[in-house]
Amino acid sequence: MKPPALKVEGLTKVYAPETVALQDVSFEIDEGSFFALLGPNGAGKSTTIGIITSLVTRTAGQVTVFGHDLDRDRTQVKEMIGVVPQEFNFNIFEKAGDVVRNQAGYFGLSRDEARQRSTAVLKKLKLWYKRHSASRSLSGGMKRRLMLARALVNHPRLLILDEPSAGADVEIRYQMWDLLKELNESGTTIILTTHYLEEVEKLCDHVAIIDKGRIVEDSPLNTLLAKLRSQSFLIAVENGATPQATRPLPNGTDAYKITKIDNHTLEINITAVDMLGDALNKLSAAGIKIKNITNKTNRIEQLFLNLTTRQ
Ligand code: ADP
Ligand code: MG
């Protein structure tokens, strides 16, 4: 069996006793996936990326990249990863072309190969005409593309982007998305952190949500979207609750699900609008008297709402 592109297990980072940035974070990314690590500011996204890229020392946990342990096979792991950090971190006085070529050199490529690869990647990212300009003179969008060019010069199997869209205007963001899609389609596994829902929906096939240093959700995008569309109600009943019941939709998904919580409480989950009425009819047909109905807020939905309002 192919090893996953990335596996993290039990990652914990304690900056100070009062700052536990990560608490037992585990997830796995399949090769070829476009994986989102979604979460609000301060959730622990950059700390996770920092640990995977050896920039942050972890308090506990294990990182494996394409089957290679980060500590044991440090060099191989480094060679397989390309990273675009959240903050610009190149030498601003260096010329754009040199930023990319020096990175190629850092990976031990020959001078010729370094030149070829950096030429190709600068052209691909439309920075070739800026190769002689000091990187500080580039626009924000160009600086971001320069960071991506630098990350790609090594032909990484795993590309890691920390908030690639932060601060980028709409046009630059869309250009970046097209590029990333193309890279993913040609086989590069991509992990990106973001607090933009739209970015996740447009690009990713799998989402992990991190909040206050913990993974609170880890599922395929479609599963998550279905969860978001679903709603839950708590029903207090007078005369003893019924057993569980499910009514399937013609296409095989469930229109509603009734679950017994205790003798006086049922929970109804609906995945299609207008199904609450049907479910309630079913209860009354079974002789169940309803005392009251409360809308149970979905935790993930709440978190999404928070993320959206913070944008
Ligand atoms: P995100 O990238 O999701 O916004 P971070 O991983 O940067 O979150 O931060 C997670 C938590 O760790 C935050 O509470 C942040 O203040 C704290 N933190 C991050 N870096 C440091 C650091 N170098 N020293 C102390 N605390 C830090
Ligand atoms: Mg961050």
mmCIF file of C-alpha atoms and ligand atoms in Angstrom:
data_model
loop_
_atom_site.group_PDB
_atom_site.id
_atom_site.type_symbol
_atom_site.label_atom_id
_atom_site.label_comp_id
_atom_site.label_asym_id
_atom_site.label_seq_id
_atom_site.Cartn_x
_atom_site.Cartn_y
_atom_site.Cartn_z
ATOM 1 C CA MET A 1 0.000 0.000 0.000
ATOM 2 C CA LYS A 2 1.181 3.503 -0.835
ATOM 3 C CA PRO A 3 2.126 5.541 2.226
ATOM 4 C CA PRO A 4 0.125 8.736 2.733
ATOM 5 C CA ALA A 5 1.692 11.963 1.514
ATOM 6 C CA LEU A 6 1.594 13.264 5.052
ATOM 7 C CA LYS A 7 0.734 11.762 8.370
ATOM 8 C CA VAL A 8 0.838 13.699 11.624
ATOM 9 C CA GLU A 9 0.129 12.012 14.893
ATOM 10 C CA GLY A 10 -0.419 13.579 18.259
ATOM 11 C CA LEU A 11 1.197 16.902 17.407
ATOM 12 C CA THR A 12 1.364 19.071 20.485
ATOM 13 C CA LYS A 13 2.988 22.449 20.865
ATOM 14 C CA VAL A 14 3.187 24.316 24.118
ATOM 15 C CA TYR A 15 4.766 27.748 23.677
ATOM 16 C CA ALA A 16 4.271 28.658 27.315
ATOM 17 C CA PRO A 17 2.140 27.059 30.028
ATOM 18 C CA GLU A 18 -0.659 29.456 29.125
ATOM 19 C CA THR A 19 -0.212 29.067 25.350
ATOM 20 C CA VAL A 20 -0.976 25.564 24.183
ATOM 21 C CA ALA A 21 -0.951 26.163 20.425
ATOM 22 C CA LEU A 22 -1.596 22.538 19.443
ATOM 23 C CA GLN A 23 -3.145 19.729 21.412
ATOM 24 C CA ASP A 24 -2.866 16.192 20.071
ATOM 25 C CA VAL A 25 -3.383 17.024 16.392
ATOM 26 C CA SER A 26 -3.571 14.029 14.057
ATOM 27 C CA PHE A 27 -4.532 13.748 10.406
ATOM 28 C CA GLU A 28 -3.499 12.008 7.230
ATOM 29 C CA ILE A 29 -3.316 13.273 3.653
ATOM 30 C CA ASP A 30 -3.552 10.928 0.671
ATOM 31 C CA GLU A 31 -1.176 11.369 -2.203
ATOM 32 C CA GLY A 32 -2.751 13.596 -4.867
ATOM 33 C CA SER A 33 -5.166 15.208 -2.447
ATOM 34 C CA PHE A 34 -5.829 18.922 -2.150
ATOM 35 C CA PHE A 35 -6.222 19.257 1.579
ATOM 36 C CA ALA A 36 -7.477 22.281 3.508
ATOM 37 C CA LEU A 37 -6.559 23.069 7.073
ATOM 38 C CA LEU A 38 -9.278 25.558 7.872
ATOM 39 C CA GLY A 39 -9.515 27.580 11.039
ATOM 40 C CA PRO A 40 -9.820 31.044 12.554
ATOM 41 C CA ASN A 41 -6.843 33.204 13.486
ATOM 42 C CA GLY A 42 -4.771 31.731 16.268
ATOM 43 C CA ALA A 43 -6.196 28.228 15.756
ATOM 44 C CA GLY A 44 -2.758 26.651 15.266
ATOM 45 C CA LYS A 45 -2.511 26.419 11.473
ATOM 46 C CA SER A 46 0.914 28.040 11.106
ATOM 47 C CA THR A 47 2.245 26.129 14.075
ATOM 48 C CA THR A 48 1.207 22.864 12.391
ATOM 49 C CA ILE A 49 2.888 23.917 9.133
ATOM 50 C CA GLY A 50 5.945 25.085 11.076
ATOM 51 C CA ILE A 51 6.351 21.678 12.681
ATOM 52 C CA ILE A 52 5.948 19.811 9.379
ATOM 53 C CA THR A 53 8.590 22.036 7.781
ATOM 54 C CA SER A 54 10.996 21.792 10.753
ATOM 55 C CA LEU A 55 10.776 25.497 11.569
ATOM 56 C CA VAL A 56 8.990 24.966 14.854
ATOM 57 C CA THR A 57 10.114 22.404 17.407
ATOM 58 C CA ARG A 58 7.239 20.322 18.659
ATOM 59 C CA THR A 59 6.521 19.403 22.229
ATOM 60 C CA ALA A 60 5.211 15.979 21.211
ATOM 61 C CA GLY A 61 4.058 14.016 18.212
ATOM 62 C CA GLN A 62 5.268 12.454 14.996
ATOM 63 C CA VAL A 63 5.436 13.564 11.355
ATOM 64 C CA THR A 64 5.792 11.205 8.389
ATOM 65 C CA VAL A 65 6.122 12.407 4.781
ATOM 66 C CA PHE A 66 5.623 9.780 2.051
ATOM 67 C CA GLY A 67 6.574 7.155 4.602
ATOM 68 C CA HIS A 68 9.699 8.978 5.811
ATOM 69 C CA ASP A 69 9.982 9.997 9.420
ATOM 70 C CA LEU A 70 10.752 13.707 9.747
ATOM 71 C CA ASP A 71 13.478 13.204 12.349
ATOM 72 C CA ARG A 72 15.074 10.075 10.950
ATOM 73 C CA ASP A 73 15.066 11.047 7.252
ATOM 74 C CA ARG A 74 15.331 14.807 7.557
ATOM 75 C CA THR A 75 17.104 15.330 4.221
ATOM 76 C CA GLN A 76 14.701 13.233 2.140
ATOM 77 C CA VAL A 77 11.725 14.880 3.798
ATOM 78 C CA LYS A 78 13.127 18.333 3.119
ATOM 79 C CA GLU A 79 13.609 17.456 -0.538
ATOM 80 C CA MET A 80 10.004 16.338 -0.961
ATOM 81 C CA ILE A 81 8.428 19.457 0.505
ATOM 82 C CA GLY A 82 7.930 22.932 -0.954
ATOM 83 C CA VAL A 83 6.584 25.561 1.386
ATOM 84 C CA VAL A 84 5.055 28.995 0.932
ATOM 85 C CA PRO A 85 5.030 30.607 4.362
ATOM 86 C CA GLN A 86 2.420 33.068 5.549
ATOM 87 C CA GLU A 87 4.842 36.005 5.711
ATOM 88 C CA PHE A 88 7.234 37.108 2.959
ATOM 89 C CA ASN A 89 10.593 35.843 4.111
ATOM 90 C CA PHE A 90 12.992 36.285 1.223
ATOM 91 C CA ASN A 91 15.880 38.706 1.248
ATOM 92 C CA ILE A 92 14.211 41.842 -0.068
ATOM 93 C CA PHE A 93 17.458 43.161 -1.565
ATOM 94 C CA GLU A 94 18.033 40.014 -3.571
ATOM 95 C CA LYS A 95 16.903 39.979 -7.198
ATOM 96 C CA ALA A 96 13.783 37.943 -7.893
ATOM 97 C CA GLY A 97 15.700 35.561 -10.180
ATOM 98 C CA ASP A 98 18.361 35.001 -7.534
ATOM 99 C CA VAL A 99 15.811 34.242 -4.827
ATOM 100 C CA VAL A 100 14.634 31.284 -6.898
ATOM 101 C CA ARG A 101 18.033 30.166 -8.157
ATOM 102 C CA ASN A 102 19.653 30.258 -4.748
ATOM 103 C CA GLN A 103 16.879 28.091 -3.413
ATOM 104 C CA ALA A 104 17.606 25.560 -6.156
ATOM 105 C CA GLY A 105 21.245 25.649 -5.103
ATOM 106 C CA TYR A 106 20.239 25.093 -1.522
ATOM 107 C CA PHE A 107 18.692 21.807 -2.584
ATOM 108 C CA GLY A 108 21.994 20.719 -4.040
ATOM 109 C CA LEU A 109 21.048 21.004 -7.726
ATOM 110 C CA SER A 110 23.893 21.603 -10.166
ATOM 111 C CA ARG A 111 24.367 25.153 -11.488
ATOM 112 C CA ASP A 112 22.958 24.209 -14.879
ATOM 113 C CA GLU A 113 19.982 22.445 -13.454
ATOM 114 C CA ALA A 114 19.351 25.278 -10.999
ATOM 115 C CA ARG A 115 19.385 27.768 -13.859
ATOM 116 C CA GLN A 116 17.078 25.670 -16.046
ATOM 117 C CA ARG A 117 14.601 25.019 -13.323
ATOM 118 C CA SER A 118 14.456 28.579 -12.052
ATOM 119 C CA THR A 119 14.035 29.889 -15.608
ATOM 120 C CA ALA A 120 11.123 27.498 -16.168
ATOM 121 C CA VAL A 121 9.400 28.313 -12.913
ATOM 122 C CA LEU A 122 9.902 32.087 -13.257
ATOM 123 C CA LYS A 123 8.355 31.933 -16.700
ATOM 124 C CA LYS A 124 5.485 29.804 -15.518
ATOM 125 C CA LEU A 125 4.689 32.275 -12.744
ATOM 126 C CA LYS A 126 5.069 35.282 -15.059
ATOM 127 C CA LEU A 127 8.067 36.634 -13.180
ATOM 128 C CA TRP A 128 10.712 36.099 -15.823
ATOM 129 C CA TYR A 129 10.662 39.756 -16.898
ATOM 130 C CA LYS A 130 11.231 40.731 -13.252
ATOM 131 C CA ARG A 131 14.220 38.465 -12.701
ATOM 132 C CA HIS A 132 16.651 41.373 -12.423
ATOM 133 C CA SER A 133 14.448 43.455 -10.117
ATOM 134 C CA ALA A 134 15.078 43.572 -6.393
ATOM 135 C CA SER A 135 12.358 41.503 -4.813
ATOM 136 C CA ARG A 136 11.334 44.386 -2.548
ATOM 137 C CA SER A 137 10.240 46.343 -5.642
ATOM 138 C CA LEU A 138 7.684 43.696 -6.650
ATOM 139 C CA SER A 139 3.978 44.178 -6.071
ATOM 140 C CA GLY A 140 2.209 42.129 -3.397
ATOM 141 C CA GLY A 141 0.872 39.634 -5.924
ATOM 142 C CA MET A 142 4.292 39.219 -7.523
ATOM 143 C CA LYS A 143 5.919 38.701 -4.130
ATOM 144 C CA ARG A 144 3.463 35.923 -3.452
ATOM 145 C CA ARG A 145 4.177 34.340 -6.837
ATOM 146 C CA LEU A 146 7.881 34.637 -6.084
ATOM 147 C CA MET A 147 7.395 32.659 -2.881
ATOM 148 C CA LEU A 148 5.512 30.024 -4.871
ATOM 149 C CA ALA A 149 8.226 29.959 -7.532
ATOM 150 C CA ARG A 150 10.831 29.423 -4.849
ATOM 151 C CA ALA A 151 8.780 26.581 -3.354
ATOM 152 C CA LEU A 152 8.316 24.906 -6.745
ATOM 153 C CA VAL A 153 11.887 25.030 -7.998
ATOM 154 C CA ASN A 154 12.604 21.818 -6.150
ATOM 155 C CA HIS A 155 9.665 19.999 -7.841
ATOM 156 C CA PRO A 156 8.134 19.085 -4.481
ATOM 157 C CA ARG A 157 5.727 16.149 -4.183
ATOM 158 C CA LEU A 158 4.058 17.925 -1.276
ATOM 159 C CA LEU A 159 3.369 21.627 -1.577
ATOM 160 C CA ILE A 160 2.418 23.465 1.595
ATOM 161 C CA LEU A 161 0.844 26.907 1.505
ATOM 162 C CA ASP A 162 0.113 28.921 4.604
ATOM 163 C CA GLU A 163 -2.747 31.333 3.856
ATOM 164 C CA PRO A 164 -1.822 31.915 0.208
ATOM 165 C CA SER A 165 -4.751 34.287 -0.280
ATOM 166 C CA ALA A 166 -4.268 36.449 2.787
ATOM 167 C CA GLY A 167 -4.073 40.059 1.681
ATOM 168 C CA ALA A 168 -4.304 39.188 -2.020
ATOM 169 C CA ASP A 169 -6.907 40.992 -4.099
ATOM 170 C CA VAL A 170 -9.574 39.025 -5.936
ATOM 171 C CA GLU A 171 -7.818 38.844 -9.284
ATOM 172 C CA ILE A 172 -4.542 37.659 -7.786
ATOM 173 C CA ARG A 173 -6.377 35.144 -5.685
ATOM 174 C CA TYR A 174 -8.124 33.653 -8.734
ATOM 175 C CA GLN A 175 -4.857 33.477 -10.687
ATOM 176 C CA MET A 176 -3.260 31.699 -7.770
ATOM 177 C CA TRP A 177 -6.175 29.258 -7.562
ATOM 178 C CA ASP A 178 -5.858 28.326 -11.244
ATOM 179 C CA LEU A 179 -2.177 27.671 -10.790
ATOM 180 C CA LEU A 180 -2.702 25.543 -7.725
ATOM 181 C CA LYS A 181 -5.430 23.514 -9.423
ATOM 182 C CA GLU A 182 -3.149 22.859 -12.346
ATOM 183 C CA LEU A 183 -0.339 21.733 -10.045
ATOM 184 C CA ASN A 184 -2.668 19.435 -8.153
ATOM 185 C CA GLU A 185 -4.037 17.951 -11.376
ATOM 186 C CA SER A 186 -0.505 17.170 -12.483
ATOM 187 C CA GLY A 187 -0.015 15.112 -9.327
ATOM 188 C CA THR A 188 1.303 17.445 -6.623
ATOM 189 C CA THR A 189 -0.255 16.875 -3.230
ATOM 190 C CA ILE A 190 -1.232 20.226 -1.760
ATOM 191 C CA ILE A 191 -2.040 21.300 1.754
ATOM 192 C CA LEU A 192 -3.188 24.817 2.365
ATOM 193 C CA THR A 193 -4.289 26.690 5.425
ATOM 194 C CA THR A 194 -6.966 29.279 5.109
ATOM 195 C CA HIS A 195 -9.782 31.070 6.815
ATOM 196 C CA TYR A 196 -11.647 31.564 3.518
ATOM 197 C CA LEU A 197 -14.473 29.091 3.036
ATOM 198 C CA GLU A 198 -14.716 29.943 -0.620
ATOM 199 C CA GLU A 199 -11.133 28.878 -1.142
ATOM 200 C CA VAL A 200 -11.843 25.496 0.399
ATOM 201 C CA GLU A 201 -14.945 24.956 -1.747
ATOM 202 C CA LYS A 202 -13.190 25.956 -4.948
ATOM 203 C CA LEU A 203 -9.985 23.999 -4.502
ATOM 204 C CA CYS A 204 -9.985 21.299 -1.921
ATOM 205 C CA ASP A 205 -11.252 17.734 -1.775
ATOM 206 C CA HIS A 206 -10.719 17.227 1.928
ATOM 207 C CA VAL A 207 -11.056 19.554 4.913
ATOM 208 C CA ALA A 208 -9.738 19.429 8.425
ATOM 209 C CA ILE A 209 -11.005 22.165 10.699
ATOM 210 C CA ILE A 210 -8.788 23.290 13.529
ATOM 211 C CA ASP A 211 -9.979 25.412 16.402
ATOM 212 C CA LYS A 212 -8.053 26.348 19.549
ATOM 213 C CA GLY A 213 -5.308 23.871 18.707
ATOM 214 C CA ARG A 214 -7.577 20.878 18.192
ATOM 215 C CA ILE A 215 -8.928 19.165 15.091
ATOM 216 C CA VAL A 216 -12.702 19.406 15.324
ATOM 217 C CA GLU A 217 -13.549 18.037 11.881
ATOM 218 C CA ASP A 218 -11.731 15.929 9.324
ATOM 219 C CA SER A 219 -13.754 14.811 6.307
ATOM 220 C CA PRO A 220 -14.115 14.897 2.538
ATOM 221 C CA LEU A 221 -15.440 18.248 1.324
ATOM 222 C CA ASN A 222 -18.722 16.705 0.152
ATOM 223 C CA THR A 223 -19.395 15.109 3.515
ATOM 224 C CA LEU A 224 -18.759 18.402 5.241
ATOM 225 C CA LEU A 225 -21.047 20.316 2.898
ATOM 226 C CA ALA A 226 -23.808 17.756 3.493
ATOM 227 C CA LYS A 227 -23.324 18.172 7.232
ATOM 228 C CA LEU A 228 -23.663 21.906 6.872
ATOM 229 C CA ARG A 229 -26.912 21.539 4.991
ATOM 230 C CA SER A 230 -28.342 19.282 7.667
ATOM 231 C CA GLN A 231 -30.197 20.498 10.705
ATOM 232 C CA SER A 232 -30.954 18.922 14.040
ATOM 233 C CA PHE A 233 -33.917 19.341 16.377
ATOM 234 C CA LEU A 234 -34.454 18.095 19.885
ATOM 235 C CA ILE A 235 -37.988 16.934 20.547
ATOM 236 C CA ALA A 236 -39.321 16.616 24.071
ATOM 237 C CA VAL A 237 -42.061 13.976 24.144
ATOM 238 C CA GLU A 238 -44.773 13.367 26.711
ATOM 239 C CA ASN A 239 -45.297 9.666 26.769
ATOM 240 C CA GLY A 240 -42.079 7.829 26.143
ATOM 241 C CA ALA A 241 -39.858 8.035 23.070
ATOM 242 C CA THR A 242 -39.992 5.742 20.041
ATOM 243 C CA PRO A 243 -37.096 3.727 18.734
ATOM 244 C CA GLN A 244 -34.947 5.060 15.914
ATOM 245 C CA ALA A 245 -36.354 5.606 12.451
ATOM 246 C CA THR A 246 -34.932 6.701 9.140
ATOM 247 C CA ARG A 247 -36.686 7.722 5.986
ATOM 248 C CA PRO A 248 -34.524 7.479 2.890
ATOM 249 C CA LEU A 249 -34.787 9.806 -0.078
ATOM 250 C CA PRO A 250 -35.236 8.186 -3.517
ATOM 251 C CA ASN A 251 -31.569 8.851 -4.314
ATOM 252 C CA GLY A 252 -30.409 6.866 -1.311
ATOM 253 C CA THR A 253 -29.490 9.636 1.100
ATOM 254 C CA ASP A 254 -31.535 10.025 4.231
ATOM 255 C CA ALA A 255 -34.254 12.653 4.328
ATOM 256 C CA TYR A 256 -34.524 12.415 8.062
ATOM 257 C CA LYS A 257 -33.324 10.359 10.956
ATOM 258 C CA ILE A 258 -34.987 10.054 14.330
ATOM 259 C CA THR A 259 -32.763 9.013 17.205
ATOM 260 C CA LYS A 260 -33.775 8.267 20.748
ATOM 261 C CA ILE A 261 -31.719 10.335 23.203
ATOM 262 C CA ASP A 262 -33.551 9.222 26.355
ATOM 263 C CA ASN A 263 -37.098 8.228 27.303
ATOM 264 C CA HIS A 264 -38.396 11.751 26.943
ATOM 265 C CA THR A 265 -36.180 13.146 24.206
ATOM 266 C CA LEU A 266 -35.770 12.405 20.526
ATOM 267 C CA GLU A 267 -33.400 13.965 18.080
ATOM 268 C CA ILE A 268 -34.447 14.546 14.476
ATOM 269 C CA ASN A 269 -31.829 15.175 11.804
ATOM 270 C CA ILE A 270 -33.045 16.425 8.467
ATOM 271 C CA THR A 271 -30.911 16.565 5.359
ATOM 272 C CA ALA A 272 -33.586 17.927 3.040
ATOM 273 C CA VAL A 273 -35.805 20.941 3.482
ATOM 274 C CA ASP A 274 -39.442 20.280 4.383
ATOM 275 C CA MET A 275 -38.651 16.948 5.946
ATOM 276 C CA LEU A 276 -39.284 18.073 9.491
ATOM 277 C CA GLY A 277 -43.051 17.969 8.877
ATOM 278 C CA ASP A 278 -42.857 14.390 7.605
ATOM 279 C CA ALA A 279 -40.799 13.313 10.573
ATOM 280 C CA LEU A 280 -43.217 14.933 13.015
ATOM 281 C CA ASN A 281 -46.187 13.279 11.280
ATOM 282 C CA LYS A 282 -44.457 9.979 11.685
ATOM 283 C CA LEU A 283 -44.183 10.569 15.420
ATOM 284 C CA SER A 284 -47.821 11.517 15.835
ATOM 285 C CA ALA A 285 -48.883 8.504 13.750
ATOM 286 C CA ALA A 286 -46.963 6.396 16.264
ATOM 287 C CA GLY A 287 -48.976 8.003 19.087
ATOM 288 C CA ILE A 288 -46.127 10.162 20.354
ATOM 289 C CA LYS A 289 -47.163 13.496 21.890
ATOM 290 C CA ILE A 290 -44.712 16.324 21.362
ATOM 291 C CA LYS A 291 -44.164 18.805 24.188
ATOM 292 C CA ASN A 292 -41.700 21.083 22.430
ATOM 293 C CA ILE A 293 -39.124 21.346 19.671
ATOM 294 C CA THR A 294 -35.794 23.130 19.894
ATOM 295 C CA ASN A 295 -33.309 23.762 17.121
ATOM 296 C CA LYS A 296 -30.014 22.240 18.084
ATOM 297 C CA THR A 297 -27.136 24.328 16.751
ATOM 298 C CA ASN A 298 -24.646 22.346 14.827
ATOM 299 C CA ARG A 299 -21.175 22.901 16.239
ATOM 300 C CA ILE A 300 -19.502 22.849 12.851
ATOM 301 C CA GLU A 301 -22.123 25.150 11.434
ATOM 302 C CA GLN A 302 -21.475 27.540 14.299
ATOM 303 C CA LEU A 303 -17.758 27.450 13.667
ATOM 304 C CA PHE A 304 -18.353 28.120 9.988
ATOM 305 C CA LEU A 305 -20.564 31.035 10.863
ATOM 306 C CA ASN A 306 -17.820 32.418 13.056
ATOM 307 C CA LEU A 307 -15.303 31.991 10.281
ATOM 308 C CA THR A 308 -17.552 33.702 7.797
ATOM 309 C CA THR A 309 -18.330 36.665 9.982
ATOM 310 C CA ARG A 310 -14.656 37.171 10.742
ATOM 311 C CA GLN A 311 -13.809 37.557 7.056
HETATM 312 P P1 ADP B 1 -2.885 30.439 13.043
HETATM 313 O O1 ADP B 1 -1.807 30.245 12.056
HETATM 314 O O2 ADP B 1 -3.981 29.430 12.936
HETATM 315 O O3 ADP B 1 -3.437 31.826 13.030
HETATM 316 P P2 ADP B 1 -0.740 30.059 14.972
HETATM 317 O O4 ADP B 1 -0.288 28.665 14.740
HETATM 318 O O5 ADP B 1 0.080 31.144 14.408
HETATM 319 O O6 ADP B 1 -2.269 30.216 14.516
HETATM 320 O O7 ADP B 1 -0.858 30.315 16.538
HETATM 321 C C1 ADP B 1 -1.483 29.428 17.421
HETATM 322 C C2 ADP B 1 -1.323 29.933 18.835
HETATM 323 O O8 ADP B 1 0.032 29.909 19.216
HETATM 324 C C3 ADP B 1 -1.794 31.376 19.021
HETATM 325 O O9 ADP B 1 -2.396 31.480 20.290
HETATM 326 C C4 ADP B 1 -0.509 32.157 18.959
HETATM 327 O O10 ADP B 1 -0.616 33.344 19.701
HETATM 328 C C5 ADP B 1 0.485 31.194 19.587
HETATM 329 N N1 ADP B 1 1.843 31.395 19.056
HETATM 330 C C6 ADP B 1 2.202 31.284 17.748
HETATM 331 N N2 ADP B 1 3.530 31.499 17.592
HETATM 332 C C7 ADP B 1 4.009 31.777 18.833
HETATM 333 C C8 ADP B 1 5.330 32.082 19.339
HETATM 334 N N3 ADP B 1 6.389 32.151 18.535
HETATM 335 N N4 ADP B 1 5.434 32.287 20.668
HETATM 336 C C9 ADP B 1 4.364 32.198 21.496
HETATM 337 N N5 ADP B 1 3.118 31.900 21.091
HETATM 338 C C10 ADP B 1 2.927 31.687 19.771
HETATM 339 MG MG MG B 2 -1.112 31.482 10.594
#
